[in-house]
GROMACS .gro file of C-alpha atoms in nm:
model
  339
    1MET     CA    1   1.661  -0.684  -0.429
    2GLY     CA    2   2.009  -0.577  -0.543
    3ILE     CA    3   2.309  -0.491  -0.325
    4ALA     CA    4   2.219  -0.121  -0.320
    5GLY     CA    5   1.862  -0.203  -0.217
    6GLN     CA    6   1.977  -0.444   0.054
    7THR     CA    7   2.220  -0.184   0.191
    8ASN     CA    8   1.950   0.083   0.198
    9ASN     CA    9   1.709  -0.158   0.366
   10PHE     CA   10   1.972  -0.237   0.633
   11LEU     CA   11   2.025   0.134   0.698
   12LYS     CA   12   1.648   0.186   0.741
   13HIS     CA   13   1.633  -0.081   1.009
   14TYR     CA   14   1.952   0.050   1.172
   15GLN     CA   15   1.818   0.405   1.202
   16TYR     CA   16   1.482   0.277   1.332
   17ASN     CA   17   1.644   0.059   1.598
   18HIS     CA   18   1.878   0.337   1.709
   19GLY     CA   19   1.615   0.611   1.700
   20LEU     CA   20   1.793   0.841   1.455
   21VAL     CA   21   1.595   1.156   1.385
   22LYS     CA   22   1.813   1.236   1.084
   23ALA     CA   23   1.795   0.945   0.841
   24ILE     CA   24   2.112   0.792   0.700
   25SER     CA   25   1.924   0.588   0.440
   26LYS     CA   26   1.822   0.708   0.098
   27PRO     CA   27   1.455   0.815   0.064
   28THR     CA   28   1.211   0.560  -0.073
   29ILE     CA   29   0.861   0.623  -0.208
   30PHE     CA   30   0.587   0.372  -0.129
   31ALA     CA   31   0.309   0.511  -0.349
   32VAL     CA   32   0.243   0.786  -0.601
   33GLU     CA   33  -0.116   0.899  -0.636
   34SER     CA   34  -0.184   0.918  -1.009
   35THR     CA   35  -0.525   1.071  -0.932
   36ASN     CA   36  -0.764   1.110  -0.640
   37LEU     CA   37  -1.066   1.112  -0.868
   38CYS     CA   38  -1.296   0.811  -0.836
   39ASN     CA   39  -1.619   0.695  -0.999
   40LEU     CA   40  -1.750   0.502  -0.695
   41ASN     CA   41  -1.855   0.577  -0.337
   42CYS     CA   42  -1.744   0.263  -0.155
   43LYS     CA   43  -1.872   0.202   0.195
   44MET     CA   44  -1.530   0.144   0.357
   45CYS     CA   45  -1.355   0.433   0.180
   46THR     CA   46  -1.273   0.765   0.349
   47ARG     CA   47  -1.272   0.953   0.021
   48ARG     CA   48  -1.619   1.095   0.080
   49GLU     CA   49  -1.474   1.293   0.371
   50MET     CA   50  -1.169   1.414   0.177
   51LYS     CA   51  -1.128   1.794   0.190
   52ARG     CA   52  -0.821   1.837  -0.031
   53PRO     CA   53  -0.857   1.931  -0.402
   54VAL     CA   54  -0.911   1.658  -0.660
   55GLY     CA   55  -0.707   1.627  -0.976
   56MET     CA   56  -0.465   1.423  -1.184
   57MET     CA   57  -0.088   1.418  -1.156
   58ASP     CA   58   0.095   1.604  -1.432
   59PHE     CA   59   0.309   1.363  -1.633
   60GLY     CA   60   0.609   1.595  -1.613
   61LEU     CA   61   0.587   1.597  -1.234
   62PHE     CA   62   0.549   1.220  -1.238
   63ARG     CA   63   0.872   1.179  -1.437
   64LYS     CA   64   1.055   1.403  -1.187
   65ILE     CA   65   0.925   1.194  -0.897
   66VAL     CA   66   1.025   0.865  -1.058
   67ASP     CA   67   1.371   1.001  -1.141
   68GLU     CA   68   1.421   1.096  -0.775
   69ALA     CA   69   1.269   0.770  -0.651
   70LYS     CA   70   1.517   0.580  -0.866
   71LYS     CA   71   1.810   0.766  -0.705
   72GLY     CA   72   1.678   0.670  -0.363
   73GLY     CA   73   1.659   0.301  -0.447
   74THR     CA   74   1.280   0.263  -0.482
   75GLU     CA   75   1.221  -0.076  -0.645
   76PHE     CA   76   0.839  -0.097  -0.648
   77LEU     CA   77   0.580   0.181  -0.679
   78ILE     CA   78   0.206   0.167  -0.623
   79LEU     CA   79   0.040   0.415  -0.859
   80HIS     CA   80  -0.272   0.486  -0.655
   81GLU     CA   81  -0.377   0.628  -0.321
   82MET     CA   82  -0.733   0.766  -0.295
   83GLY     CA   83  -0.852   0.741  -0.655
   84GLU     CA   84  -0.916   0.505  -0.943
   85PRO     CA   85  -0.591   0.489  -1.148
   86LEU     CA   86  -0.767   0.386  -1.471
   87LEU     CA   87  -0.924   0.733  -1.480
   88HIS     CA   88  -0.581   0.882  -1.554
   89PRO     CA   89  -0.539   0.907  -1.936
   90LYS     CA   90  -0.163   0.844  -1.911
   91ILE     CA   91  -0.167   0.559  -1.662
   92THR     CA   92   0.001   0.312  -1.901
   93GLU     CA   93   0.268   0.571  -1.985
   94MET     CA   94   0.327   0.615  -1.610
   95ILE     CA   95   0.359   0.239  -1.570
   96ASP     CA   96   0.610   0.211  -1.854
   97TYR     CA   97   0.816   0.508  -1.732
   98CYS     CA   98   0.855   0.336  -1.395
   99GLU     CA   99   0.950   0.003  -1.548
  100ASP     CA  100   1.191   0.164  -1.797
  101ASN     CA  101   1.370   0.314  -1.497
  102GLY     CA  102   1.404  -0.014  -1.311
  103ILE     CA  103   1.106   0.039  -1.082
  104ARG     CA  104   0.829  -0.220  -1.086
  105ALA     CA  105   0.480  -0.069  -1.096
  106GLY     CA  106   0.151  -0.186  -0.947
  107ILE     CA  107  -0.207  -0.060  -0.951
  108SER     CA  108  -0.529  -0.147  -0.771
  109THR     CA  109  -0.854  -0.097  -0.961
  110ASN     CA  110  -1.225  -0.130  -0.895
  111ALA     CA  111  -1.240  -0.275  -1.250
  112THR     CA  112  -1.549  -0.077  -1.351
  113LEU     CA  113  -1.345   0.082  -1.632
  114LEU     CA  114  -1.159  -0.235  -1.727
  115THR     CA  115  -1.299  -0.258  -2.079
  116GLU     CA  116  -1.149  -0.482  -2.344
  117LYS     CA  117  -0.969  -0.179  -2.492
  118ILE     CA  118  -0.817  -0.076  -2.156
  119GLY     CA  119  -0.730  -0.439  -2.084
  120LYS     CA  120  -0.531  -0.462  -2.408
  121LYS     CA  121  -0.341  -0.144  -2.320
  122LEU     CA  122  -0.253  -0.277  -1.976
  123LEU     CA  123  -0.138  -0.610  -2.116
  124LYS     CA  124   0.083  -0.432  -2.369
  125SER     CA  125   0.231  -0.219  -2.091
  126LYS     CA  126   0.508  -0.331  -1.859
  127LEU     CA  127   0.285  -0.347  -1.553
  128SER     CA  128   0.416  -0.586  -1.286
  129GLU     CA  129   0.108  -0.620  -1.065
  130ILE     CA  130  -0.264  -0.545  -1.081
  131THR     CA  131  -0.509  -0.589  -0.794
  132LEU     CA  132  -0.867  -0.645  -0.910
  133CYS     CA  133  -1.107  -0.548  -0.631
  134MET     CA  134  -1.418  -0.765  -0.609
  135ASP     CA  135  -1.559  -0.719  -0.260
  136GLY     CA  136  -1.834  -0.975  -0.246
  137ALA     CA  137  -1.936  -1.311  -0.385
  138THR     CA  138  -2.297  -1.208  -0.438
  139LYS     CA  139  -2.462  -0.914  -0.612
  140LYS     CA  140  -2.634  -0.799  -0.293
  141THR     CA  141  -2.316  -0.783  -0.086
  142TYR     CA  142  -2.094  -0.641  -0.360
  143GLU     CA  143  -2.328  -0.356  -0.461
  144LYS     CA  144  -2.394  -0.266  -0.098
  145ILE     CA  145  -2.020  -0.215  -0.046
  146ARG     CA  146  -1.902  -0.094  -0.386
  147GLN     CA  147  -2.170   0.171  -0.421
  148GLY     CA  148  -2.216   0.287  -0.779
  149ALA     CA  149  -2.082  -0.033  -0.937
  150ASN     CA  150  -2.270  -0.315  -1.109
  151TYR     CA  151  -2.179  -0.667  -0.994
  152GLU     CA  152  -2.234  -0.842  -1.328
  153THR     CA  153  -2.041  -0.580  -1.525
  154VAL     CA  154  -1.738  -0.579  -1.296
  155LYS     CA  155  -1.727  -0.957  -1.272
  156LYS     CA  156  -1.744  -0.980  -1.652
  157ASN     CA  157  -1.464  -0.721  -1.684
  158ILE     CA  158  -1.234  -0.914  -1.451
  159LEU     CA  159  -1.305  -1.254  -1.605
  160ARG     CA  160  -1.244  -1.117  -1.955
  161PHE     CA  161  -0.919  -0.951  -1.849
  162LEU     CA  162  -0.791  -1.270  -1.684
  163GLU     CA  163  -0.872  -1.467  -1.999
  164MET     CA  164  -0.701  -1.204  -2.218
  165LYS     CA  165  -0.395  -1.219  -1.997
  166LYS     CA  166  -0.384  -1.598  -2.021
  167LYS     CA  167  -0.416  -1.595  -2.400
  168SER     CA  168  -0.155  -1.320  -2.435
  169GLY     CA  169   0.105  -1.530  -2.256
  170ASN     CA  170   0.185  -1.235  -2.027
  171THR     CA  171   0.357  -1.401  -1.733
  172ARG     CA  172   0.532  -1.081  -1.623
  173MET     CA  173   0.215  -0.931  -1.476
  174LYS     CA  174   0.072  -1.072  -1.153
  175ALA     CA  175  -0.309  -1.049  -1.142
  176ILE     CA  176  -0.460  -1.054  -0.791
  177VAL     CA  177  -0.833  -1.084  -0.722
  178GLN     CA  178  -0.904  -0.926  -0.385
  179LEU     CA  179  -1.176  -0.921  -0.121
  180ILE     CA  180  -1.156  -0.693   0.185
  181GLU     CA  181  -1.255  -0.866   0.509
  182MET     CA  182  -1.560  -0.692   0.655
  183ASP     CA  183  -1.852  -0.816   0.860
  184GLU     CA  184  -2.058  -0.823   0.540
  185THR     CA  185  -1.802  -1.015   0.331
  186VAL     CA  186  -1.645  -1.272   0.566
  187ASP     CA  187  -1.932  -1.517   0.534
  188GLU     CA  188  -1.873  -1.519   0.158
  189LYS     CA  189  -1.499  -1.590   0.170
  190GLU     CA  190  -1.534  -1.962   0.099
  191LYS     CA  191  -1.773  -1.904  -0.190
  192PHE     CA  192  -1.543  -1.630  -0.322
  193LEU     CA  193  -1.238  -1.858  -0.305
  194GLU     CA  194  -1.412  -2.150  -0.472
  195GLU     CA  195  -1.536  -1.931  -0.755
  196TRP     CA  196  -1.219  -1.737  -0.831
  197LYS     CA  197  -0.970  -2.022  -0.793
  198LYS     CA  198  -1.128  -2.171  -1.106
  199THR     CA  199  -0.998  -1.872  -1.302
  200SER     CA  200  -0.644  -1.790  -1.418
  201ALA     CA  201  -0.590  -1.534  -1.140
  202ASP     CA  202  -0.234  -1.552  -1.008
  203LYS     CA  203  -0.352  -1.497  -0.651
  204ILE     CA  204  -0.673  -1.466  -0.452
  205PHE     CA  205  -0.618  -1.232  -0.160
  206PHE     CA  206  -0.825  -1.161   0.150
  207LYS     CA  207  -0.717  -0.820   0.270
  208LYS     CA  208  -0.743  -0.711   0.632
  209PHE     CA  209  -0.971  -0.415   0.700
  210SER     CA  210  -0.822  -0.070   0.757
  211THR     CA  211  -0.988   0.165   1.005
  212TRP     CA  212  -0.802   0.461   0.847
  213ALA     CA  213  -0.684   0.562   1.195
  214ASP     CA  214  -1.046   0.616   1.297
  215GLN     CA  215  -1.062   0.944   1.105
  216VAL     CA  216  -1.413   0.895   0.967
  217GLU     CA  217  -1.715   0.822   1.181
  218GLY     CA  218  -1.875   0.484   1.117
  219ILE     CA  219  -1.597   0.317   0.918
  220LYS     CA  220  -1.431   0.108   1.189
  221GLU     CA  221  -1.771  -0.042   1.276
  222LEU     CA  222  -1.775  -0.220   0.939
  223ALA     CA  223  -1.538  -0.488   1.062
  224GLY     CA  224  -1.485  -0.665   1.393
  225GLN     CA  225  -1.140  -0.663   1.551
  226LYS     CA  226  -1.038  -1.005   1.416
  227HIS     CA  227  -1.080  -0.878   1.061
  228ARG     CA  228  -0.865  -0.564   1.104
  229TYR     CA  229  -0.500  -0.477   1.094
  230MET     CA  230  -0.478  -0.455   1.470
  231ASN     CA  231  -0.221  -0.298   1.701
  232LYS     CA  232  -0.247  -0.158   2.052
  233LEU     CA  233  -0.294   0.208   2.135
  234ASP     CA  234  -0.130   0.264   2.472
  235ALA     CA  235   0.156   0.452   2.641
  236LYS     CA  236   0.401   0.172   2.555
  237ARG     CA  237   0.316   0.176   2.189
  238PRO     CA  238   0.637   0.151   1.982
  239PRO     CA  239   0.735   0.396   1.708
  240CYS     CA  240   0.600   0.313   1.363
  241PHE     CA  241   0.870   0.202   1.120
  242ILE     CA  242   0.721   0.397   0.828
  243PRO     CA  243   0.882   0.740   0.904
  244TRP     CA  244   1.219   0.568   0.858
  245GLN     CA  245   1.106   0.360   0.562
  246SER     CA  246   0.914   0.552   0.296
  247VAL     CA  247   0.670   0.828   0.202
  248VAL     CA  248   0.360   0.870  -0.015
  249VAL     CA  249   0.327   1.137  -0.284
  250LEU     CA  250  -0.015   1.288  -0.357
  251TRP     CA  251  -0.127   1.388  -0.708
  252ASP     CA  252  -0.023   1.753  -0.664
  253GLY     CA  253   0.328   1.668  -0.541
  254LYS     CA  254   0.255   1.703  -0.168
  255VAL     CA  255   0.433   1.441   0.042
  256VAL     CA  256   0.270   1.263   0.339
  257PRO     CA  257   0.396   0.985   0.570
  258CYS     CA  258   0.176   0.701   0.450
  259CYS     CA  259  -0.146   0.594   0.276
  260ILE     CA  260  -0.351   0.633   0.599
  261ASP     CA  261  -0.312   1.012   0.571
  262PHE     CA  262  -0.575   1.030   0.295
  263ASP     CA  263  -0.642   1.402   0.341
  264GLY     CA  264  -0.281   1.519   0.359
  265LYS     CA  265  -0.299   1.631   0.722
  266ILE     CA  266   0.072   1.572   0.792
  267GLU     CA  267   0.241   1.749   0.502
  268LEU     CA  268   0.613   1.671   0.492
  269GLY     CA  269   0.700   1.867   0.181
  270ASP     CA  270   0.617   1.948  -0.179
  271LEU     CA  271   0.797   1.784  -0.471
  272THR     CA  272   0.702   2.069  -0.704
  273LYS     CA  273   0.935   2.289  -0.495
  274GLN     CA  274   1.176   2.049  -0.321
  275THR     CA  275   1.377   1.740  -0.389
  276LEU     CA  276   1.292   1.407  -0.230
  277ALA     CA  277   1.626   1.412  -0.046
  278GLU     CA  278   1.544   1.754   0.105
  279ILE     CA  279   1.206   1.630   0.227
  280TRP     CA  280   1.349   1.304   0.364
  281ASN     CA  281   1.556   1.495   0.620
  282GLY     CA  282   1.356   1.817   0.631
  283GLU     CA  283   1.226   1.962   0.956
  284PRO     CA  284   0.870   1.820   0.923
  285MET     CA  285   1.008   1.470   0.867
  286LYS     CA  286   1.251   1.495   1.159
  287LYS     CA  287   0.969   1.630   1.378
  288LEU     CA  288   0.757   1.326   1.288
  289ARG     CA  289   1.037   1.080   1.372
  290LYS     CA  290   1.109   1.260   1.700
  291SER     CA  291   0.741   1.244   1.798
  292HIS     CA  292   0.743   0.867   1.745
  293ILE     CA  293   1.062   0.823   1.946
  294ASP     CA  294   0.913   1.031   2.231
  295ARG     CA  295   0.574   0.851   2.201
  296LYS     CA  296   0.405   1.188   2.144
  297PHE     CA  297   0.205   1.094   1.837
  298TYR     CA  298   0.006   1.359   1.654
  299GLY     CA  299  -0.225   1.397   1.355
  300THR     CA  300  -0.325   1.073   1.184
  301CYS     CA  301  -0.060   0.885   1.384
  302SER     CA  302  -0.236   0.946   1.717
  303ASN     CA  303  -0.523   0.698   1.663
  304CYS     CA  304  -0.365   0.465   1.408
  305ILE     CA  305  -0.381   0.090   1.476
  306GLU     CA  306  -0.235   0.006   1.135
  307TYR     CA  307   0.117   0.111   1.233
  308TYR     CA  308   0.405  -0.117   1.140
  309SER     CA  309   0.658  -0.186   1.416
  310TYR     CA  310   0.871  -0.450   1.582
  311ALA     CA  311   1.078  -0.486   1.899
  312THR     CA  312   1.381  -0.262   1.856
  313SER     CA  313   1.726  -0.304   2.007
  314LYS     CA  314   2.017  -0.065   2.055
  315TRP     CA  315   2.234  -0.369   1.987
  316TYR     CA  316   2.103  -0.396   1.631
  317PRO     CA  317   2.222  -0.554   1.407
  318VAL     CA  318   2.387  -0.800   1.649
  319ALA     CA  319   2.088  -0.849   1.882
  320GLY     CA  320   1.840  -0.878   1.599
  321PRO     CA  321   1.922  -1.116   1.313
  322PHE     CA  322   2.218  -1.278   1.490
  323ILE     CA  323   2.023  -1.379   1.802
  324ALA     CA  324   1.727  -1.494   1.591
  325GLN     CA  325   1.950  -1.718   1.377
  326LEU     CA  326   2.129  -1.853   1.684
  327GLY     CA  327   1.796  -1.937   1.841
  328LYS     CA  328   1.687  -2.128   1.532
  329LYS     CA  329   2.011  -2.328   1.526
  330LEU     CA  330   1.984  -2.416   1.896
  331PHE     CA  331   1.622  -2.521   1.849
  332LYS     CA  332   1.711  -2.746   1.555
  333ALA     CA  333   2.003  -2.898   1.748
  334LYS     CA  334   1.781  -2.970   2.049
  335LYS     CA  335   1.509  -3.117   1.830
  336GLY     CA  336   1.768  -3.336   1.655
  337LYS     CA  337   1.889  -3.478   1.986
  338GLU     CA  338   1.533  -3.550   2.099
  339GLU     CA  339   1.464  -3.739   1.778
   0.00000   0.00000   0.00000
């Protein structure tokens, strides 16, 4: 992260700690939804309940978004939200436009469409990170979760892509093989790890389960509490850091607070009509921050256990990093004396 990025990151934490409704940081985008079309009906996905229109982001709109994201200091963009990014015919052009503008790009794919031809295009692109979703170490488990996909085909696609990447000498791109922790997959974690660590994957990742703020009946029951991103829902719940950190842009230009808002229930603005800077300190955004400060959560925020927060202090930055560093030094000094 450069000086500008570090400064903007400091300002985000400052405004969060001091409860500023009007942000003093530059706006950052977390994810841009290239498309919300998908070819699967996965068990843990809320997409089946999605009411908003489906479509693909116009490339002209995408360029506008990236140009504004660059001004705000965005350094990494995820190019998916509720769809399969490989369905977008210009996904590699989107990737390269990000990277050409100093923004690293990442995608997550179910790998059903990861043919040899698509694999070559991705490897020739400037993609920084690809997450290859393989939720299960057996055919029975995988196909029960990833409904509509074929275990053998997807596994073959991923293995071929990893081998192509290795032979190409592409060290720029990080390839992650991922399994989501659910009651049906946790017993296969060891088998999954043993199998995939033999490949040239850069990382094998076990992802915590998202309840999607309990918006869809039956989803949270797929994983016990120890497998979830888990926070408390009570009167003392702290504000989520995200309203001071970043936003998510849907395929049609609508802006929402985060990826949990899959159906666009908390619309903060529209990038086909507004600038990112206008939305960042617009009335809907300030209303959202104020609701978190007052602990009067609404919409998708009201039942969300995936919120990101930490203990704030009006003395920040002195009482945060300074005290933490002092504590570490005192601990080391004490330990040294004991030894």
